Amino acid sequence: MEPKYIFVTGGVTSSLGKGIICSSLGLLLATRGLRVTIQKLDPYINVDPGTMNPYEHGEVYVTDDGAETDLDLGHYERFLGIPTTQENNVTTGRIYYDVISKERKGEYLGQTVQVIPHITDEIKSRVRSIGDSGKYDIIIVEIGGTVGDIEGLPYIEAMRQLRYDVGRTNTLSIHLTLVPYLKAAGELKTKPTQHSVKTLYELGLQPDVLVCRTEIPLDHGIRQKIARFCNVEVEDVIASLDARSIYQVPLLMKEEALDLRVIDKLDIRAGKPKLTDWNQFVQAVTWPDHRIKIALVGKYVDHQDAYMSIVESFKHGGAVNNCEVDICWVSSDYLNHQNAAHRLEGVSGILVAPGFGGRGIEGKLAAVQYARENRIPFLGICLGMQCAVIEYARNVCGWKGANSTEFDPETAYPIVDLMLDQKQINDKGGTMRLGAYSCRLEKNSLAEKAYGKKEIRERHRHRYELNNRYRDQLKKFGLHTTGLNPDRDLVEIVEAQNHPWYVGVQFHPELKSTVRRPHPLFVSFVKAAFKYAKEHDRVVYLQHKKTVSATESEKK
Ligand code: GLN
């Protein structure tokens, strides 16, 4: 079958959940036996989000091949369960970078290099190269931003042209809009959708399907009105009702027959959707029997998108344990030895988050110490692991002033240091240790038991690492290195003995947790925290009326 392209644009406002709609549609089509991938086109001029502040951009999602990408790729992987790569995320910066490099090489000799056709051709070639790979039946292309944004215009133009290049029957345009409810008028309003669709017309695109985000159900009259004004059939007006969990959205979209409309319009032959396991997961995630608190200690706790994959991994790991993880957000900026007991009161697990720079480090160290001394299950991720080693060196080994050279280049005990191959690097973009690397696990370690295998591959994003000079001494003091990179002998995992569950990982397990394959370390961490909660009377027992299905109850 020829590849089919589905373009997804957004209108009216940002944050409507385009990434979730793309992921949900992708899942519905994939469970029908189609080979689906999703590509995100981002209109900013950064080559990738790697150099952006988490306040600006949220989490940077790293793929196996070491691309630093938009956090929506995390949703694509969590929903579809298949890894993405660099080609799944294109930015305006990357497009211009490549066009300008070609110009310098003389590839456009004699021509004036312009947005149309050179930039739009480059965009189209990025989309087509996924389709031409033969690996996929369906390529869902999510266009970042909102229609009408100046920076998004070349993408919309490229989509308009692509519809002719590959034939109208091979493309579909889905537009996501908002249908707000005006309390004072007691009515749903369709005007913003009409305007947004009009903007698309002006750019030469007629949407085939409208997905309307709404707080309350859309009745037939409203759907008809939208259909009439926007040149679509009434069946092509799909309501996307606010859901309790993002994982319910595929089920809501199925009830609205979004996948059927797509299959019909693209004239695809597809099997029946298989969603039994997805339904079970949604039940488990929405109606667990228990709840426990786990602290997430980091410096971006007021901007939780920065920890998107960690939050989702807790949902996956929680569902396996029939236990909701109530994340207790603890700012490392305001945490110290005096207030740690108070701020971390009632938690049954402590996760110290990844990060860069010295701000909040002392707070993170206080959190590690509190977890270690009180035998509370602890997971340190990347910088969180480095903090764990620093705390251990200072307070267990007695090495005063032990530190990472990231924060104290003159420290007497450089327990965490710049990787050798990082010392020559000056450029900041795309130069960290990025992507998936293998790691060999020590027999009988917590990690080996959790994973149930000897060798794993996990994703990295860091410049510093545990200094091998201190490895043996740390071991003598009870901090074992239980995961090593076989090629470069780098320490990837540490575990403290004499503690029920204390694990630090140099990699990012959260980037590989999916609905169908919850990450083993998160499953094991939540299990240990649940055990701790039971022993310390910290479990909340939940009682739900399970008679109504999750999605039905949302609609009422
Ligand atoms: N700043 C640390 C490093 O570069 C940790 C990075 C991280 O937590 N991702 O090594």
PDB file of N, CA and C and ligand atoms in Angstrom, residues 353-357 381-384 386 406-407 432 461-465 506 508, ligand 1:
ATOM      1  N   ALA A 353      15.560  14.271  40.825  1.00  0.00           N
ATOM      2  CA  ALA A 353      15.399  14.427  39.382  1.00  0.00           C
ATOM      3  C   ALA A 353      16.707  14.776  38.665  1.00  0.00           C
ATOM      4  N   PRO A 354      16.700  14.598  37.344  1.00  0.00           N
ATOM      5  CA  PRO A 354      17.830  15.056  36.529  1.00  0.00           C
ATOM      6  C   PRO A 354      17.907  16.580  36.521  1.00  0.00           C
ATOM      7  N   GLY A 355      19.011  17.122  36.049  1.00  0.00           N
ATOM      8  CA  GLY A 355      19.123  18.571  35.948  1.00  0.00           C
ATOM      9  C   GLY A 355      20.528  19.021  35.600  1.00  0.00           C
ATOM     10  N   PHE A 356      20.661  20.330  35.449  1.00  0.00           N
ATOM     11  CA  PHE A 356      21.953  20.915  35.079  1.00  0.00           C
ATOM     12  C   PHE A 356      22.217  22.131  35.955  1.00  0.00           C
ATOM     13  N   GLY A 357      23.460  22.373  36.299  1.00  0.00           N
ATOM     14  CA  GLY A 357      23.830  23.567  37.045  1.00  0.00           C
ATOM     15  C   GLY A 357      23.653  23.403  38.544  1.00  0.00           C
ATOM     16  N   ILE A 381      18.009   9.921  39.401  1.00  0.00           N
ATOM     17  CA  ILE A 381      18.163   9.812  37.952  1.00  0.00           C
ATOM     18  C   ILE A 381      19.160  10.859  37.462  1.00  0.00           C
ATOM     19  N   CYS A 382      20.183  10.412  36.794  1.00  0.00           N
ATOM     20  CA  CYS A 382      21.212  11.256  36.179  1.00  0.00           C
ATOM     21  C   CYS A 382      21.822  12.212  37.215  1.00  0.00           C
ATOM     22  N   LEU A 383      21.462  13.505  37.209  1.00  0.00           N
ATOM     23  CA  LEU A 383      21.996  14.370  38.256  1.00  0.00           C
ATOM     24  C   LEU A 383      21.599  13.834  39.634  1.00  0.00           C
ATOM     25  N   GLY A 384      20.443  13.222  39.718  1.00  0.00           N
ATOM     26  CA  GLY A 384      19.974  12.633  40.979  1.00  0.00           C
ATOM     27  C   GLY A 384      20.917  11.532  41.455  1.00  0.00           C
ATOM     28  N   GLN A 386      24.130  11.419  40.565  1.00  0.00           N
ATOM     29  CA  GLN A 386      25.382  12.101  40.902  1.00  0.00           C
ATOM     30  C   GLN A 386      25.292  12.711  42.302  1.00  0.00           C
ATOM     31  N   GLU A 406      31.229  19.910  38.096  1.00  0.00           N
ATOM     32  CA  GLU A 406      30.243  20.809  37.479  1.00  0.00           C
ATOM     33  C   GLU A 406      29.920  21.964  38.441  1.00  0.00           C
ATOM     34  N   PHE A 407      29.971  21.684  39.740  1.00  0.00           N
ATOM     35  CA  PHE A 407      29.592  22.711  40.720  1.00  0.00           C
ATOM     36  C   PHE A 407      30.795  23.279  41.469  1.00  0.00           C
ATOM     37  N   MET A 432      26.399  16.376  24.158  1.00  0.00           N
ATOM     38  CA  MET A 432      26.488  15.557  25.378  1.00  0.00           C
ATOM     39  C   MET A 432      26.623  14.083  25.003  1.00  0.00           C
ATOM     40  N   ARG A 461      21.811  11.424  28.662  1.00  0.00           N
ATOM     41  CA  ARG A 461      21.951  12.831  28.283  1.00  0.00           C
ATOM     42  C   ARG A 461      22.734  13.541  29.389  1.00  0.00           C
ATOM     43  N   HIS A 462      24.031  13.479  29.306  1.00  0.00           N
ATOM     44  CA  HIS A 462      24.860  14.091  30.357  1.00  0.00           C
ATOM     45  C   HIS A 462      26.293  14.282  29.875  1.00  0.00           C
ATOM     46  N   ARG A 463      27.039  15.122  30.610  1.00  0.00           N
ATOM     47  CA  ARG A 463      28.465  15.317  30.303  1.00  0.00           C
ATOM     48  C   ARG A 463      29.360  14.751  31.402  1.00  0.00           C
ATOM     49  N   TYR A 464      28.790  14.631  32.601  1.00  0.00           N
ATOM     50  CA  TYR A 464      29.596  14.219  33.757  1.00  0.00           C
ATOM     51  C   TYR A 464      29.298  12.769  34.096  1.00  0.00           C
ATOM     52  N   GLU A 465      30.200  12.164  34.866  1.00  0.00           N
ATOM     53  CA  GLU A 465      30.007  10.768  35.261  1.00  0.00           C
ATOM     54  C   GLU A 465      30.736  10.515  36.575  1.00  0.00           C
ATOM     55  N   GLN A 506      22.648   6.585  35.968  1.00  0.00           N
ATOM     56  CA  GLN A 506      23.195   7.677  35.179  1.00  0.00           C
ATOM     57  C   GLN A 506      22.347   7.935  33.927  1.00  0.00           C
ATOM     58  N   HIS A 508      18.434   7.606  31.753  1.00  0.00           N
ATOM     59  CA  HIS A 508      17.063   8.084  31.989  1.00  0.00           C
ATOM     60  C   HIS A 508      16.052   6.962  31.734  1.00  0.00           C
TER      61      HIS A 508
HETATM   62  N1  GLN B   1      24.390  17.920  34.792  1.00  0.00           N
HETATM   63  C1  GLN B   1      24.721  16.531  34.818  1.00  0.00           C
HETATM   64  C2  GLN B   1      25.628  16.131  33.667  1.00  0.00           C
HETATM   65  O1  GLN B   1      25.694  16.799  32.675  1.00  0.00           O
HETATM   66  C3  GLN B   1      23.475  15.673  34.819  1.00  0.00           C
HETATM   67  C4  GLN B   1      22.659  15.757  33.581  1.00  0.00           C
HETATM   68  C5  GLN B   1      21.275  15.204  33.711  1.00  0.00           C
HETATM   69  O2  GLN B   1      20.743  15.072  34.816  1.00  0.00           O
HETATM   70  N2  GLN B   1      20.631  14.924  32.591  1.00  0.00           N
HETATM   71  O3  GLN B   1      26.285  15.125  33.732  1.00  0.00           O
END
